[in-house]
């Protein structure tokens, strides 16, 4: 059982493969269960009933089979397990959220149980102690998850919301950018004003990002007999990412906005400006931000008590020097690493242990030299004359 304490606005800081994205996905999976339970009606008299979630509906995590949600794909208890029920009983996965409407209000709790049914389907229902008293505050939450920006397609058709969620769950939020801009332009005055004129400036007064156009310049529809297509005038590539982050705010009003590495691909000055804008909009809209990041800029601009460190066991920071330690640990390559890479024949750096293990297995299969872990970084050095991957 793992418990994570999240502030009104919290930054998740830590290396790759430490669990930051998994925490964001767990919140999305909880929200999916809550939405399915609401949609099914789920009367109190059916305390033992559960609602199905198919793999197609499960957009929070791209899965080949539903049993991949369980550690080691073990979905039933074994003889060695100490849980009540004994061998053969389902191994239940639980996700519980606790929250408050106001700092002085009583906290609410709502947990869901997830039971494996088949490779294509699971069943969910509230935990036994919650099923008769579903807190209305929890049932009214709306959670939006934005994975890292991965580029934008040349064309984009008009997509319904479930398919948009599927693409976002697959890590392709850029593939729904035009849909988000169109929705923003159609349904919200504030969003339309933002699309017409929005400017981000640096402390020196120089303009970093400026958008001045009517919504139709960014997205318009051509309705034919069978196809409705969006066209788009592309600004600079980095602006697409900023547009995506801000358009999620306006097109997807939410109680909780989960951002996975919103700083990726942005230079340091723009990272701060966008971060400040996101916090300002979230405060005005009473939206909780949960941000997973590697950015030293975001870490520096966040008070320690609002940082959840994923170095070791996840824990909130207490003092300024702890934040400085996290910031230093997040530096991906030191000056010495760069010098070694320049002096070496062929050196490949990978991000973490998972990538290292994949690389090691590949080297064995191809009879290449075995990779080595040096100072916590996986390095594969090729022999002179040997082809690199």
Short mmCIF file of C-alpha atoms in Angstrom, two decimals:
data_model
loop_
_atom_site.label_atom_id
_atom_site.label_comp_id
_atom_site.label_asym_id
_atom_site.label_seq_id
_atom_site.Cartn_x
_atom_site.Cartn_y
_atom_site.Cartn_z
CA UNK A 1 0.00 0.00 0.00
CA UNK A 2 1.43 3.37 -1.04
CA UNK A 3 0.09 6.74 0.13
CA UNK A 4 0.92 10.05 -1.54
CA UNK A 5 0.13 13.44 0.02
CA UNK A 6 -0.66 16.03 -2.63
CA UNK A 7 -0.95 19.74 -1.91
CA UNK A 8 -3.36 22.10 -3.68
CA UNK A 9 -0.64 22.52 -6.29
CA UNK A 10 2.18 20.00 -6.28
CA UNK A 11 5.26 19.20 -8.36
CA UNK A 12 6.46 15.58 -8.65
CA UNK A 13 10.25 15.58 -9.01
CA UNK A 14 12.50 12.61 -9.60
CA UNK A 15 14.38 10.50 -12.15
CA UNK A 16 12.81 8.47 -14.92
CA UNK A 17 11.14 5.18 -13.92
CA UNK A 18 10.65 6.38 -10.33
CA UNK A 19 6.83 6.39 -10.39
CA UNK A 20 5.84 9.98 -11.24
CA UNK A 21 3.84 9.07 -14.34
CA UNK A 22 2.41 6.01 -12.58
CA UNK A 23 0.94 8.26 -9.88
CA UNK A 24 -0.68 10.49 -12.51
CA UNK A 25 -2.08 7.42 -14.28
CA UNK A 26 -3.46 6.03 -10.99
CA UNK A 27 -5.48 9.22 -10.49
CA UNK A 28 -6.81 8.94 -14.05
CA UNK A 29 -7.74 5.28 -13.48
CA UNK A 30 -9.62 6.27 -10.31
CA UNK A 31 -11.49 8.94 -12.26
CA UNK A 32 -12.37 6.44 -15.01
CA UNK A 33 -13.89 4.09 -12.41
CA UNK A 34 -15.86 6.94 -10.87
CA UNK A 35 -17.20 8.08 -14.26
CA UNK A 36 -18.21 4.52 -15.22
CA UNK A 37 -19.94 4.01 -11.87
CA UNK A 38 -21.89 7.25 -12.30
CA UNK A 39 -22.86 6.40 -15.87
CA UNK A 40 -24.18 2.97 -14.81
CA UNK A 41 -26.47 4.45 -12.15
CA UNK A 42 -25.31 1.80 -9.68
CA UNK A 43 -28.25 1.83 -7.19
CA UNK A 44 -27.47 1.22 -3.52
CA UNK A 45 -29.46 -2.00 -3.53
CA UNK A 46 -26.90 -3.60 -5.84
CA UNK A 47 -24.06 -3.53 -3.35
CA UNK A 48 -22.40 -6.60 -4.83
CA UNK A 49 -22.64 -5.45 -8.43
CA UNK A 50 -19.75 -3.97 -10.38
CA UNK A 51 -19.43 -2.20 -13.71
CA UNK A 52 -17.17 -3.35 -16.55
CA UNK A 53 -14.32 -1.41 -18.11
CA UNK A 54 -13.03 -2.74 -21.41
CA UNK A 55 -9.50 -2.35 -22.68
CA UNK A 56 -10.85 -0.02 -25.36
CA UNK A 57 -12.32 2.25 -22.67
CA UNK A 58 -9.15 2.09 -20.61
CA UNK A 59 -7.31 5.05 -22.14
CA UNK A 60 -5.23 6.06 -19.10
CA UNK A 61 -2.53 3.46 -19.82
CA UNK A 62 -1.95 1.79 -23.21
CA UNK A 63 -2.26 -1.94 -22.47
CA UNK A 64 -1.94 -5.05 -24.59
CA UNK A 65 -3.76 -7.10 -21.93
CA UNK A 66 -5.63 -5.97 -18.80
CA UNK A 67 -3.63 -8.25 -16.50
CA UNK A 68 -0.60 -6.01 -17.08
CA UNK A 69 -2.09 -3.71 -14.44
CA UNK A 70 -1.14 -6.30 -11.79
CA UNK A 71 2.43 -6.87 -10.61
CA UNK A 72 3.81 -9.83 -12.50
CA UNK A 73 0.35 -10.22 -14.12
CA UNK A 74 -0.68 -12.09 -10.95
CA UNK A 75 -4.44 -11.49 -10.74
CA UNK A 76 -5.35 -14.22 -8.20
CA UNK A 77 -4.06 -15.07 -4.72
CA UNK A 78 -1.54 -17.87 -4.27
CA UNK A 79 -0.95 -20.21 -1.33
CA UNK A 80 1.95 -18.06 -0.20
CA UNK A 81 -0.21 -14.91 -0.06
CA UNK A 82 -1.28 -13.89 3.42
CA UNK A 83 -4.43 -11.99 2.42
CA UNK A 84 -7.77 -13.33 3.63
CA UNK A 85 -9.58 -15.50 1.16
CA UNK A 86 -6.87 -17.98 0.27
CA UNK A 87 -5.56 -19.26 -3.01
CA UNK A 88 -7.63 -18.79 -6.14
CA UNK A 89 -9.53 -15.72 -4.93
CA UNK A 90 -9.17 -12.56 -7.03
CA UNK A 91 -6.33 -10.23 -6.17
CA UNK A 92 -8.09 -6.88 -5.87
CA UNK A 93 -6.35 -3.66 -6.83
CA UNK A 94 -7.50 -0.59 -4.87
CA UNK A 95 -7.15 3.15 -5.52
CA UNK A 96 -8.52 5.60 -2.97
CA UNK A 97 -8.62 9.40 -3.12
CA UNK A 98 -9.05 11.72 -0.13
CA UNK A 99 -9.80 15.41 -0.50
CA UNK A 100 -11.23 18.60 0.94
CA UNK A 101 -13.43 21.27 -0.59
CA UNK A 102 -11.97 23.93 1.70
CA UNK A 103 -8.96 23.88 4.08
CA UNK A 104 -11.26 23.83 7.13
CA UNK A 105 -13.88 21.43 5.76
CA UNK A 106 -14.20 17.76 6.68
CA UNK A 107 -12.22 15.45 4.37
CA UNK A 108 -14.00 13.01 2.09
CA UNK A 109 -12.76 9.59 0.93
CA UNK A 110 -13.70 7.38 -1.98
CA UNK A 111 -11.95 4.18 -2.99
CA UNK A 112 -12.54 1.79 -5.89
CA UNK A 113 -11.75 -1.90 -6.26
CA UNK A 114 -10.53 -3.31 -9.57
CA UNK A 115 -10.98 -7.02 -10.33
CA UNK A 116 -9.52 -8.81 -13.32
CA UNK A 117 -12.06 -10.55 -15.57
CA UNK A 118 -10.23 -11.27 -18.82
CA UNK A 119 -7.44 -9.92 -21.01
CA UNK A 120 -9.99 -7.48 -22.45
CA UNK A 121 -12.03 -6.47 -19.38
CA UNK A 122 -11.94 -5.63 -15.67
CA UNK A 123 -14.74 -4.89 -13.18
CA UNK A 124 -14.82 -1.95 -10.78
CA UNK A 125 -16.97 -0.88 -7.84
CA UNK A 126 -16.57 1.34 -4.77
CA UNK A 127 -14.95 -0.19 -1.71
CA UNK A 128 -17.42 -1.86 0.65
CA UNK A 129 -17.24 0.91 3.27
CA UNK A 130 -17.92 3.60 0.63
CA UNK A 131 -20.55 2.04 -1.61
CA UNK A 132 -23.54 3.32 0.42
CA UNK A 133 -22.14 6.78 1.08
CA UNK A 134 -20.57 8.14 -2.08
CA UNK A 135 -19.33 11.66 -1.28
CA UNK A 136 -20.87 14.16 -3.72
CA UNK A 137 -17.62 16.15 -3.73
CA UNK A 138 -15.75 13.18 -5.15
CA UNK A 139 -18.47 12.36 -7.66
CA UNK A 140 -18.30 15.90 -9.06
CA UNK A 141 -14.53 15.83 -9.69
CA UNK A 142 -13.31 16.05 -13.26
CA UNK A 143 -9.76 14.90 -13.97
CA UNK A 144 -7.79 15.73 -17.12
CA UNK A 145 -4.43 14.14 -17.93
CA UNK A 146 -1.96 15.69 -20.40
CA UNK A 147 1.05 13.50 -21.34
CA UNK A 148 4.27 14.97 -22.75
CA UNK A 149 4.00 16.76 -26.08
CA UNK A 150 4.95 14.44 -28.95
CA UNK A 151 4.52 16.58 -32.04
CA UNK A 152 1.57 17.32 -34.28
CA UNK A 153 0.22 15.65 -37.40
CA UNK A 154 -0.12 17.33 -40.78
CA UNK A 155 -3.90 16.79 -40.82
CA UNK A 156 -6.48 16.11 -38.14
CA UNK A 157 -10.10 15.09 -38.58
CA UNK A 158 -12.90 16.09 -36.21
CA UNK A 159 -12.80 13.53 -33.40
CA UNK A 160 -15.34 12.66 -30.71
CA UNK A 161 -14.30 12.91 -27.08
CA UNK A 162 -13.72 9.15 -26.42
CA UNK A 163 -11.34 8.88 -29.37
CA UNK A 164 -9.55 12.04 -28.29
CA UNK A 165 -9.08 10.47 -24.84
CA UNK A 166 -7.72 7.33 -26.51
CA UNK A 167 -5.08 9.32 -28.41
CA UNK A 168 -4.13 11.26 -25.29
CA UNK A 169 -3.81 7.98 -23.38
CA UNK A 170 -1.47 6.73 -26.10
CA UNK A 171 0.77 9.75 -25.50
CA UNK A 172 -0.39 11.71 -28.57
CA UNK A 173 -1.95 14.93 -27.20
CA UNK A 174 -0.62 16.86 -30.19
CA UNK A 175 -2.92 14.81 -32.42
CA UNK A 176 -5.99 16.45 -30.84
CA UNK A 177 -4.66 20.03 -30.69
CA UNK A 178 -6.88 21.33 -33.51
CA UNK A 179 -9.95 19.74 -31.91
CA UNK A 180 -9.13 21.44 -28.61
CA UNK A 181 -8.65 24.82 -30.30
CA UNK A 182 -11.94 24.46 -32.15
CA UNK A 183 -13.81 23.52 -28.96
CA UNK A 184 -12.22 26.47 -27.16
CA UNK A 185 -13.25 28.86 -29.92
CA UNK A 186 -16.83 27.52 -30.02
CA UNK A 187 -17.88 27.31 -26.40
CA UNK A 188 -16.13 29.81 -24.17
CA UNK A 189 -15.78 33.59 -24.33
CA UNK A 190 -12.57 33.61 -22.29
CA UNK A 191 -11.08 30.97 -24.55
CA UNK A 192 -12.03 32.92 -27.66
CA UNK A 193 -10.38 36.04 -26.27
CA UNK A 194 -7.26 34.03 -25.43
CA UNK A 195 -7.08 32.69 -29.00
CA UNK A 196 -7.41 36.17 -30.48
CA UNK A 197 -4.66 37.72 -28.44
CA UNK A 198 -2.23 36.10 -26.05
CA UNK A 199 1.30 37.21 -25.24
CA UNK A 200 4.05 35.86 -23.00
CA UNK A 201 6.97 38.18 -22.26
CA UNK A 202 10.24 37.76 -20.43
CA UNK A 203 11.36 39.86 -17.48
CA UNK A 204 13.39 41.99 -19.88
CA UNK A 205 10.29 42.85 -21.88
CA UNK A 206 11.23 40.81 -24.94
CA UNK A 207 8.37 38.88 -26.51
CA UNK A 208 8.64 35.09 -26.22
CA UNK A 209 5.26 34.05 -27.54
CA UNK A 210 2.62 36.12 -29.28
CA UNK A 211 -0.62 34.91 -30.83
CA UNK A 212 -2.89 37.41 -32.52
CA UNK A 213 -5.52 35.88 -34.73
CA UNK A 214 -9.17 35.04 -34.93
CA UNK A 215 -10.07 31.48 -33.88
CA UNK A 216 -10.80 30.61 -37.51
CA UNK A 217 -7.13 31.21 -38.35
CA UNK A 218 -6.25 28.28 -36.13
CA UNK A 219 -9.11 25.91 -36.74
CA UNK A 220 -12.11 25.86 -39.03
CA UNK A 221 -14.41 23.18 -40.34
CA UNK A 222 -15.32 22.02 -43.80
CA UNK A 223 -18.46 19.94 -43.62
CA UNK A 224 -19.04 17.53 -46.47
CA UNK A 225 -21.37 14.63 -46.98
CA UNK A 226 -19.24 12.23 -44.95
CA UNK A 227 -16.12 13.98 -43.69
CA UNK A 228 -15.58 16.94 -41.41
CA UNK A 229 -11.97 18.10 -41.42
CA UNK A 230 -10.02 20.70 -39.49
CA UNK A 231 -7.43 22.88 -41.17
CA UNK A 232 -4.72 24.65 -39.28
CA UNK A 233 -2.16 27.37 -39.89
CA UNK A 234 0.92 26.24 -38.02
CA UNK A 235 2.91 28.68 -35.93
CA UNK A 236 6.46 27.82 -34.81
CA UNK A 237 6.82 24.26 -33.46
CA UNK A 238 7.44 25.30 -29.84
CA UNK A 239 4.24 27.36 -29.93
CA UNK A 240 2.25 24.21 -30.70
CA UNK A 241 3.25 22.83 -27.31
CA UNK A 242 2.25 26.02 -25.49
CA UNK A 243 -1.03 26.07 -27.39
CA UNK A 244 -1.69 22.48 -26.37
CA UNK A 245 -1.05 23.13 -22.66
CA UNK A 246 -3.25 26.22 -22.53
CA UNK A 247 -6.00 24.81 -24.75
CA UNK A 248 -6.43 21.87 -22.35
CA UNK A 249 -7.32 24.43 -19.68
CA UNK A 250 -10.00 26.09 -21.79
CA UNK A 251 -11.40 23.12 -23.73
CA UNK A 252 -11.26 20.70 -20.77
CA UNK A 253 -12.36 22.57 -17.62
CA UNK A 254 -11.33 20.32 -14.75
CA UNK A 255 -11.03 20.04 -10.99
CA UNK A 256 -7.63 18.35 -11.30
CA UNK A 257 -5.21 18.85 -14.18
CA UNK A 258 -2.38 16.33 -14.42
CA UNK A 259 0.57 17.49 -16.53
CA UNK A 260 3.37 15.08 -17.40
CA UNK A 261 6.57 16.99 -18.26
CA UNK A 262 4.93 20.16 -19.63
CA UNK A 263 8.43 21.70 -19.73
CA UNK A 264 9.79 19.20 -22.27
CA UNK A 265 11.21 20.88 -25.44
CA UNK A 266 10.80 24.41 -23.99
CA UNK A 267 13.83 26.61 -23.35
CA UNK A 268 14.35 27.69 -19.74
CA UNK A 269 12.91 31.21 -20.02
CA UNK A 270 9.74 29.96 -21.69
CA UNK A 271 9.43 27.18 -19.09
CA UNK A 272 9.10 29.77 -16.33
CA UNK A 273 6.66 31.95 -18.26
CA UNK A 274 4.39 29.03 -19.16
CA UNK A 275 4.59 27.65 -15.61
CA UNK A 276 3.58 31.02 -14.16
CA UNK A 277 0.68 31.29 -16.60
CA UNK A 278 -0.55 27.77 -15.82
CA UNK A 279 -0.52 28.48 -12.07
CA UNK A 280 -2.32 31.77 -12.53
CA UNK A 281 -5.10 30.24 -14.63
CA UNK A 282 -5.41 27.28 -12.24
CA UNK A 283 -5.78 29.61 -9.25
CA UNK A 284 -8.52 31.62 -11.00
CA UNK A 285 -10.37 28.45 -11.96
CA UNK A 286 -9.90 26.67 -8.60
CA UNK A 287 -8.14 23.85 -10.43
CA UNK A 288 -5.54 21.65 -8.73
CA UNK A 289 -2.31 21.24 -10.69
CA UNK A 290 -0.24 18.07 -10.35
CA UNK A 291 2.92 18.34 -12.47
CA UNK A 292 5.58 15.69 -13.09
CA UNK A 293 8.81 17.32 -14.21
CA UNK A 294 12.57 17.20 -14.68
CA UNK A 295 12.82 20.99 -14.99
CA UNK A 296 15.27 22.75 -12.68
CA UNK A 297 13.39 25.98 -13.46
CA UNK A 298 10.08 24.60 -12.17
CA UNK A 299 11.77 23.10 -9.10
CA UNK A 300 13.45 26.46 -8.32
CA UNK A 301 10.15 28.31 -8.71
CA UNK A 302 8.21 26.01 -6.36
CA UNK A 303 8.26 26.18 -2.57
CA UNK A 304 9.64 22.99 -0.94
CA UNK A 305 6.37 21.98 0.75
CA UNK A 306 4.76 21.77 -2.70
CA UNK A 307 7.38 19.37 -4.07
CA UNK A 308 6.96 15.61 -3.78
CA UNK A 309 10.38 14.00 -4.24
CA UNK A 310 10.61 10.56 -5.88
CA UNK A 311 14.20 9.97 -4.82
CA UNK A 312 13.91 6.92 -2.58
CA UNK A 313 10.48 6.57 -1.00
CA UNK A 314 8.23 9.40 -2.29
CA UNK A 315 8.18 12.17 0.34
CA UNK A 316 7.35 15.88 0.56
CA UNK A 317 10.24 18.27 1.02
CA UNK A 318 10.53 20.39 4.15
CA UNK A 319 13.43 22.79 3.70
CA UNK A 320 15.14 24.86 1.01
CA UNK A 321 18.33 22.78 0.99
CA UNK A 322 16.28 19.63 0.20
CA UNK A 323 14.92 21.37 -2.89
CA UNK A 324 18.46 22.30 -3.93
CA UNK A 325 19.52 18.67 -3.56
CA UNK A 326 16.66 17.50 -5.78
CA UNK A 327 17.47 20.14 -8.37
CA UNK A 328 21.11 19.05 -8.51
CA UNK A 329 20.15 15.37 -8.71
CA UNK A 330 17.91 16.09 -11.71
CA UNK A 331 20.81 17.26 -13.85
CA UNK A 332 20.94 14.64 -16.56
CA UNK A 333 24.57 14.96 -17.64
CA UNK A 334 27.44 16.55 -15.75
CA UNK A 335 30.31 18.40 -17.46
CA UNK A 336 32.47 15.28 -16.98
CA UNK A 337 29.86 13.14 -18.76
CA UNK A 338 29.97 15.47 -21.76
CA UNK A 339 33.78 15.38 -21.86
CA UNK A 340 33.78 11.56 -21.72
CA UNK A 341 31.23 11.39 -24.54
CA UNK A 342 33.29 13.73 -26.72
CA UNK A 343 36.50 11.76 -26.06
CA UNK A 344 34.93 8.33 -26.58
CA UNK A 345 34.60 6.46 -29.84
CA UNK A 346 30.92 5.62 -29.59
CA UNK A 347 29.03 6.03 -26.32
CA UNK A 348 25.28 5.80 -25.88
CA UNK A 349 23.61 7.22 -22.76
CA UNK A 350 20.19 5.88 -21.76
CA UNK A 351 17.80 7.23 -19.16
CA UNK A 352 17.37 4.49 -16.61
CA UNK A 353 17.54 0.85 -15.53
CA UNK A 354 14.67 -0.27 -17.75
CA UNK A 355 16.39 1.07 -20.87
CA UNK A 356 19.67 -0.42 -19.65
CA UNK A 357 18.14 -3.92 -19.28
CA UNK A 358 16.59 -3.71 -22.76
CA UNK A 359 19.93 -2.62 -24.18
CA UNK A 360 21.74 -5.43 -22.37
CA UNK A 361 19.34 -8.07 -23.74
CA UNK A 362 19.69 -6.64 -27.24
CA UNK A 363 23.51 -6.66 -26.99
CA UNK A 364 23.42 -10.33 -25.96
CA UNK A 365 21.10 -11.26 -28.82
CA UNK A 366 23.25 -9.44 -31.40
CA UNK A 367 26.56 -10.55 -29.84
CA UNK A 368 27.56 -6.92 -29.30
CA UNK A 369 29.67 -5.77 -26.39
CA UNK A 370 27.83 -5.84 -23.08
CA UNK A 371 26.77 -2.43 -21.70
CA UNK A 372 28.03 -1.21 -18.36
CA UNK A 373 26.50 0.98 -15.68
CA UNK A 374 28.85 3.88 -14.85
CA UNK A 375 27.97 6.37 -12.08
CA UNK A 376 24.31 5.38 -12.32
CA UNK A 377 24.21 5.86 -16.10
CA UNK A 378 24.01 3.02 -18.61
CA UNK A 379 26.79 3.25 -21.19
CA UNK A 380 27.31 0.99 -24.20
CA UNK A 381 30.80 1.32 -25.70
CA UNK A 382 31.39 -0.22 -29.15
CA UNK A 383 34.65 -1.75 -30.25
CA UNK A 384 36.56 -0.02 -33.10
CA UNK A 385 35.16 -1.17 -36.42
CA UNK A 386 31.96 -2.51 -34.85
CA UNK A 387 28.71 -1.09 -36.20
CA UNK A 388 26.64 0.94 -33.77
CA UNK A 389 22.85 0.49 -33.55
#
